[in-house]
Coordinates of N, CA and C in Angstrom, one line a residue:
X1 N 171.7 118.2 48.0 CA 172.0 118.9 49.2 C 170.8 119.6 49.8
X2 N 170.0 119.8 49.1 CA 169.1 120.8 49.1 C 167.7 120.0 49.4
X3 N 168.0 118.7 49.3 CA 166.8 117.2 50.1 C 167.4 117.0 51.1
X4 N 168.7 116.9 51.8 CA 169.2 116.6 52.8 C 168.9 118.1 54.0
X5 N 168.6 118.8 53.5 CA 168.1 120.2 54.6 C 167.2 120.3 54.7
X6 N 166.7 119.7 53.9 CA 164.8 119.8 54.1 C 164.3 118.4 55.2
X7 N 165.0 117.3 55.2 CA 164.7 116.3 55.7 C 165.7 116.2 56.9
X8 N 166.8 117.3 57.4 CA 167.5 117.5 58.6 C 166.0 118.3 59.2
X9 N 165.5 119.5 58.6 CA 164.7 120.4 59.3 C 163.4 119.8 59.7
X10 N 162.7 118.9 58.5 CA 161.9 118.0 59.0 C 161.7 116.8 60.6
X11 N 163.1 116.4 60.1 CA 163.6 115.7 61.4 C 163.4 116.5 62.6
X12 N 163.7 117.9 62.5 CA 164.0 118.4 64.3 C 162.3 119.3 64.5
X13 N 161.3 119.4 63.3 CA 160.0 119.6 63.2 C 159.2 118.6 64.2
X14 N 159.9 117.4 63.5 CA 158.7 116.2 64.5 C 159.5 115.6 65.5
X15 N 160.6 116.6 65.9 CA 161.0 116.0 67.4 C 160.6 116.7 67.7
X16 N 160.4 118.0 67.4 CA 159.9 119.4 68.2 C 158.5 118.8 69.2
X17 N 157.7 118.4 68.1 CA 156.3 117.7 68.0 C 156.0 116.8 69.5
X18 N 157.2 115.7 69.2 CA 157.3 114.5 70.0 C 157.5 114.8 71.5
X19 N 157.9 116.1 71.5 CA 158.4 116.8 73.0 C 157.6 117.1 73.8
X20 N 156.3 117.7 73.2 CA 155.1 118.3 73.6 C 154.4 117.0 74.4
X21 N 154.5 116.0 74.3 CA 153.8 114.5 75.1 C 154.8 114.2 75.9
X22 N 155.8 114.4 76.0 CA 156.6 114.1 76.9 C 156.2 114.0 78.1
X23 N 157.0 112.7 79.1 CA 156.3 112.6 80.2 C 157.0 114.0 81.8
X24 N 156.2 114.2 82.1 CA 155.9 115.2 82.7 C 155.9 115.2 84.6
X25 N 155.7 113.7 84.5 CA 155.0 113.7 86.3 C 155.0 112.3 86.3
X26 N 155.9 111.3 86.6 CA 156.0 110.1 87.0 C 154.7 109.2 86.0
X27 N 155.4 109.6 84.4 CA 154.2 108.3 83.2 C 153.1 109.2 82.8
X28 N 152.8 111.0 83.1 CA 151.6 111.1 82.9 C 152.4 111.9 81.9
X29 N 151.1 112.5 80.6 CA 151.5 114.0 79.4 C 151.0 114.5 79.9
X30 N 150.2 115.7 78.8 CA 149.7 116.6 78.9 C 148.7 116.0 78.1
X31 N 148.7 114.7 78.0 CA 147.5 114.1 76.9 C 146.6 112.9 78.2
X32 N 146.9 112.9 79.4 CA 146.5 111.8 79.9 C 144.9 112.6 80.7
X33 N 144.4 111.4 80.7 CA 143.1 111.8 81.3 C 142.6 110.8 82.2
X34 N 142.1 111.3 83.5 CA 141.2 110.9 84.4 C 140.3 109.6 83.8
X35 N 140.6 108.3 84.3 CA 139.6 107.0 83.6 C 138.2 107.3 84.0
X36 N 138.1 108.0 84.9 CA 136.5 108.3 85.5 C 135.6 110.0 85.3
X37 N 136.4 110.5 85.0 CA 135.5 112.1 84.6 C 136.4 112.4 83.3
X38 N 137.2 112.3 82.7 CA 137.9 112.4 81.5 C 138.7 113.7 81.4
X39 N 139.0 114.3 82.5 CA 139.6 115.8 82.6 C 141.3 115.6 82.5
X40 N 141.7 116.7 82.2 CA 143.5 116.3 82.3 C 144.3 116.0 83.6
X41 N 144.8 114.9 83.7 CA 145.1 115.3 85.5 C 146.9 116.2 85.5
X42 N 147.3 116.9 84.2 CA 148.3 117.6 84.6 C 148.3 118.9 85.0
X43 N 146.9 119.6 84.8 CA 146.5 120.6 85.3 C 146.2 120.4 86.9
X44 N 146.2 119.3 87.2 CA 145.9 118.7 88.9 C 147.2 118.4 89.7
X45 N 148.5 118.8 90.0 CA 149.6 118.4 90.3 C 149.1 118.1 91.9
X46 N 148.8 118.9 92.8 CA 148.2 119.0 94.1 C 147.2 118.1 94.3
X47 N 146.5 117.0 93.3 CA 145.4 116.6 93.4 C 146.0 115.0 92.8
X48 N 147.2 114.7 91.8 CA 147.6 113.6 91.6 C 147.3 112.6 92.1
X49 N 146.8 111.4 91.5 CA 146.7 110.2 92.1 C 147.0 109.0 90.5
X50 N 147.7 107.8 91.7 CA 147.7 107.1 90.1 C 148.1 105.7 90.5
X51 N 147.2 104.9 89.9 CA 147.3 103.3 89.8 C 147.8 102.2 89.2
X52 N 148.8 101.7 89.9 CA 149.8 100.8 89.0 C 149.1 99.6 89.0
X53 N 148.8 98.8 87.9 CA 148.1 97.3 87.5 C 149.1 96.1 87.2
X54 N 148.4 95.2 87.5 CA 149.8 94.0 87.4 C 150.1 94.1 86.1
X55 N 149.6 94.6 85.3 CA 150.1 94.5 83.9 C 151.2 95.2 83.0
X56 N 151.2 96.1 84.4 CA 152.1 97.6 84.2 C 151.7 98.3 83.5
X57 N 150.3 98.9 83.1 CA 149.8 100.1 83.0 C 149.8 100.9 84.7
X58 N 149.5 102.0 84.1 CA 149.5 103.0 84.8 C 148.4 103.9 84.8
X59 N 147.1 104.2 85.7 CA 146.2 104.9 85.4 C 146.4 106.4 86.3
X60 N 146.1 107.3 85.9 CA 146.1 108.6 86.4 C 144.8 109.3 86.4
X61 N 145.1 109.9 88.0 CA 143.3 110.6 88.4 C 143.7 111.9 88.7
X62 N 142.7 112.8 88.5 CA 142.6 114.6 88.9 C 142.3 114.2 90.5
X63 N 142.2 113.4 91.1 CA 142.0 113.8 92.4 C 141.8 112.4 93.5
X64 N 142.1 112.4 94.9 CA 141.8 110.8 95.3 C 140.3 110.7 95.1
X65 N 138.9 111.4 94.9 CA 137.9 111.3 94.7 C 137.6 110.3 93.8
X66 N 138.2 110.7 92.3 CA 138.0 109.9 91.5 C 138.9 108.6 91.3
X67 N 140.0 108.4 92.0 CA 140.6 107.4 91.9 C 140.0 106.4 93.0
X68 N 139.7 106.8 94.0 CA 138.5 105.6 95.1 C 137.3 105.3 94.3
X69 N 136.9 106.3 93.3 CA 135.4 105.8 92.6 C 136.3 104.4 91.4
X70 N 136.8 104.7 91.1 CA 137.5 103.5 90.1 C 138.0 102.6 91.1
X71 N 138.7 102.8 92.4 CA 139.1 101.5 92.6 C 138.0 100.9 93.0
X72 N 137.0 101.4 94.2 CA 136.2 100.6 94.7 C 135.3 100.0 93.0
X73 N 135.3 100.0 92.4 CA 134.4 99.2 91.4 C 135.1 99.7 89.8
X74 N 136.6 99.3 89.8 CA 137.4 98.7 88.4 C 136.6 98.6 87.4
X75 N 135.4 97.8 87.7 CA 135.0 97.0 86.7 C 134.0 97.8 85.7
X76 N 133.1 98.8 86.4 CA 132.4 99.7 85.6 C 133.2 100.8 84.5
X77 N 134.5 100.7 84.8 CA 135.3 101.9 83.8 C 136.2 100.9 82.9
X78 N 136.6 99.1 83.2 CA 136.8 98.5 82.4 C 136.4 97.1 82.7
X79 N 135.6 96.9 81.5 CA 134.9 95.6 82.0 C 135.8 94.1 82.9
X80 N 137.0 94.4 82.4 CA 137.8 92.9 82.5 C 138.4 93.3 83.8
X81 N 138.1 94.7 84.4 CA 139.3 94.5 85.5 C 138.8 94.5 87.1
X82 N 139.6 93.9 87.3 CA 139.2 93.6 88.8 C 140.1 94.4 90.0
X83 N 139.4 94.6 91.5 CA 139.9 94.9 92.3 C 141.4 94.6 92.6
X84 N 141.8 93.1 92.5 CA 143.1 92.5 92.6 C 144.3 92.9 91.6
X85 N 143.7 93.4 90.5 CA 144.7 93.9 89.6 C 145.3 95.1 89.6
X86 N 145.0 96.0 90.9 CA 146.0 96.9 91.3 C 146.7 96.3 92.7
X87 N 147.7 96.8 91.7 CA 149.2 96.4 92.8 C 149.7 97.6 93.3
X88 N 149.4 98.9 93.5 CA 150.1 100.2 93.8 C 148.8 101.5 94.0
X89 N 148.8 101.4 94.7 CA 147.9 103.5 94.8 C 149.2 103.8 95.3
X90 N 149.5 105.3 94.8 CA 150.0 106.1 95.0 C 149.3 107.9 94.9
X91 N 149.0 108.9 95.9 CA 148.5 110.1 95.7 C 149.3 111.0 96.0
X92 N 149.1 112.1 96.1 CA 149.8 113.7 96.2 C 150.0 113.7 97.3
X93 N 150.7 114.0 98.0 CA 151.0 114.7 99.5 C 150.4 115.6 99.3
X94 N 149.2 116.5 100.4 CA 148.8 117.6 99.4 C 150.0 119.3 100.1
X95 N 150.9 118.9 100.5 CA 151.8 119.8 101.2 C 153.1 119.6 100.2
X96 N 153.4 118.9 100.4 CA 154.7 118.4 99.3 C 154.6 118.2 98.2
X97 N 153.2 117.9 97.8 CA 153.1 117.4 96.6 C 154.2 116.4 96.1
X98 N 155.0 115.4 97.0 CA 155.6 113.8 96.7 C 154.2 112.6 96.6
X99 N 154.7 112.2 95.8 CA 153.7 111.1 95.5 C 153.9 109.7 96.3
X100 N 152.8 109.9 97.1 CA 152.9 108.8 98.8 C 152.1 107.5 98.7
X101 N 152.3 106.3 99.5 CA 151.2 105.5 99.7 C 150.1 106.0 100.1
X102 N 149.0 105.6 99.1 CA 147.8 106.3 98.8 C 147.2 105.0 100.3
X103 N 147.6 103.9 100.0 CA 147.1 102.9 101.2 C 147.4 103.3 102.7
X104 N 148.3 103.7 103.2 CA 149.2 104.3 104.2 C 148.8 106.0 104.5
X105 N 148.0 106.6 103.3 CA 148.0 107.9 103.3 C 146.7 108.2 104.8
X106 N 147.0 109.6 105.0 CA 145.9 110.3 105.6 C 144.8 111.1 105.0
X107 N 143.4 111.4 105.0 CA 142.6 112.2 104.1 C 141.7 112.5 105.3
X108 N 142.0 113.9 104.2 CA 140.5 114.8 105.1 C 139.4 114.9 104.3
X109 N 138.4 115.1 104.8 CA 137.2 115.5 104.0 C 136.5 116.6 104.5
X110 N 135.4 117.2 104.2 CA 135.2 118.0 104.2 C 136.0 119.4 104.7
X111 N 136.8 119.9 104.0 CA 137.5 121.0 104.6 C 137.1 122.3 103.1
X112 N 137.5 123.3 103.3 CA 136.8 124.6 102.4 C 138.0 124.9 101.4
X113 N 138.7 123.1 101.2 CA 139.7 123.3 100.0 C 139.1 122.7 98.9
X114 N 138.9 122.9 97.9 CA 138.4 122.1 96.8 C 139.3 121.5 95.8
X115 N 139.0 120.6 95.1 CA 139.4 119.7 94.0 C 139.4 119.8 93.1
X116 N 139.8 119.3 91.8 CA 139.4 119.6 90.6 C 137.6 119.6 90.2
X117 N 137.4 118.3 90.8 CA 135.9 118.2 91.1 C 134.8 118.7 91.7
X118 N 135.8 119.8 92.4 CA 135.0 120.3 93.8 C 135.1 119.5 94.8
X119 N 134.4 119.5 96.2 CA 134.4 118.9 97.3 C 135.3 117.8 97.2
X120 N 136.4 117.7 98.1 CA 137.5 116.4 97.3 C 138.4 116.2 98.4
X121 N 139.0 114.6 99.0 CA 139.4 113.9 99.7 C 141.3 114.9 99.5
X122 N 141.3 115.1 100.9 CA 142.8 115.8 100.6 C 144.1 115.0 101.6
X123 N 144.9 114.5 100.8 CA 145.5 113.4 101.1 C 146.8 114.0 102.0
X124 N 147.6 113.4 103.0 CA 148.7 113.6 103.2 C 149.2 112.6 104.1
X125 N 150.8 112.5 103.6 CA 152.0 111.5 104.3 C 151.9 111.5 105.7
X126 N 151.8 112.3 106.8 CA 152.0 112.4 108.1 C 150.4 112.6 109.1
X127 N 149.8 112.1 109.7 CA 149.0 112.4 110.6 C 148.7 114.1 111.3
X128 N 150.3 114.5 111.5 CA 150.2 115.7 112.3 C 150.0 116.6 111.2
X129 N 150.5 116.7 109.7 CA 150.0 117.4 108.8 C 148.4 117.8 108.6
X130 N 148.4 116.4 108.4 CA 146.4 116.3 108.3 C 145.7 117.2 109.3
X131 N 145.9 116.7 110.8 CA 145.5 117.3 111.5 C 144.9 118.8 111.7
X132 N 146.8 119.2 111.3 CA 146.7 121.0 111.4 C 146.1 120.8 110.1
X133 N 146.0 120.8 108.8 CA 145.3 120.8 107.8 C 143.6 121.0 108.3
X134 N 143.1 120.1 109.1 CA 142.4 120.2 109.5 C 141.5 121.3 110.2
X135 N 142.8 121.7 110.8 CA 143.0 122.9 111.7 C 142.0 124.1 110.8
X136 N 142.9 124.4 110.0 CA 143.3 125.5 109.0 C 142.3 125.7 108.4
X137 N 141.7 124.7 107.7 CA 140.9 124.6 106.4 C 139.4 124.0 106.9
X138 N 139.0 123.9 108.6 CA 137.9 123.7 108.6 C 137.3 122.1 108.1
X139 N 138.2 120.9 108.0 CA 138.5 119.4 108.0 C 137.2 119.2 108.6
X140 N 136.2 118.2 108.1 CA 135.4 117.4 108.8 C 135.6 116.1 110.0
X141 N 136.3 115.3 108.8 CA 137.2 113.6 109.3 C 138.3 113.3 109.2
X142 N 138.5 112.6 109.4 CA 140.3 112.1 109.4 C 139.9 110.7 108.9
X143 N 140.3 110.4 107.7 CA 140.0 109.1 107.5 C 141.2 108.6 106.8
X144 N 141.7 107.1 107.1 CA 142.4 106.0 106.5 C 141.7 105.8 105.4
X145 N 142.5 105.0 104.2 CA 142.6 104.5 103.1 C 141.1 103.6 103.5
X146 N 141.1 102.3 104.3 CA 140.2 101.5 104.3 C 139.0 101.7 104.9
X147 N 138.4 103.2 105.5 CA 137.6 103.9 105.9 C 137.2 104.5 104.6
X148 N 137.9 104.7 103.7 CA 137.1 105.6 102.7 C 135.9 104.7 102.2
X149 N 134.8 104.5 102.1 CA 133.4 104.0 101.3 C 133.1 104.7 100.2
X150 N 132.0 104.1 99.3 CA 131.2 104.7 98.5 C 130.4 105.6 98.9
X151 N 130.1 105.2 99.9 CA 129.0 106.2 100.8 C 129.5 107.3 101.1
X152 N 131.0 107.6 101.3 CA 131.7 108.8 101.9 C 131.9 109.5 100.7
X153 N 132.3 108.9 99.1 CA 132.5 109.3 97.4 C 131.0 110.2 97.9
X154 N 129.6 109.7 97.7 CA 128.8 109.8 97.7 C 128.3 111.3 98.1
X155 N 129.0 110.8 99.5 CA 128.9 112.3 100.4 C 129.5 113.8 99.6
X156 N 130.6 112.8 98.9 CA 131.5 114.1 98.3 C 131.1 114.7 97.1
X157 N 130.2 113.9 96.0 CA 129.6 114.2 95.5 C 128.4 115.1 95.3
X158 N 127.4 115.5 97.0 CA 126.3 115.9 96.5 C 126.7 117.4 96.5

């Protein structure tokens, strides 16, 4: 009787355990990290971004900053992967915080909101959002998904 209580208490020890990883935010823990700066992106909810691959992984970024540095060049953070092997961007609304077409999204740059990274692309579902965002927060650009460059990462980086 007295093995059977020890190994009931054991049992609810390492579900206790198992709970702590639990998913948290559409596939991410508290154990997932950024493929390109290696930071947690659960401490980033307002800054979420995340990439679905034909393979059905799932990559998760602290910010669209570093998720445009991985997509535009896959291949430097894993040798085998290519541009075509994402099938989904998805980022943060950064008002709603619903997770939007990252392709379809709106982004500001330079505005006097910061990122996990600092200086950082701030995404949202609607045009008129961005705009006043813009308004507010002192917005540089207004840029589309296929406007964003390396050159503009670049910008965000110095």
């Amino acid at each position: 009787m007295r093995l059977i209580s020890v190994l009931a208490l054991s049992s609810l020890i390492l579900g206790g355990v198992s709970c702590s990883t639990e998913s948290r935010s559409e596939n991410t823990t508290k154990m997932s990290r950024c493929p390109v700066c290696g930071m947690s992106v659960e401490e980033y909810p307002n800054f979420l971004c995340q990439l679905q691959l034909k393979d059905g992984s799932l990559l998760s970024f602290d910010g669209p900053k570093d998720m445009f540095t991985y997509y535009q060049n896959p291949g430097k953070y894993h040798p085998s992967a290519q541009p075509s092997d994402i099938v989904s961007v998805k980022v943060s609304d950064y008002y709603s915080l619903e997770r939007i077409d990252g392709r379809a999204a709106y982004y500001v740059t330079g505005s006097n909101v910061s990122g996990p990274m600092g200086n950082e692309l701030i995404a949202f579902e609607k045009e008129d959002d961005a705009q006043e965002f813009m308004v507010d927060h002192a917005g540089k650009s207004l840029l589309r998904f296929k406007d964003v460059t390396p050159r503009t990462i670049e910008e965000l980086n110095q």
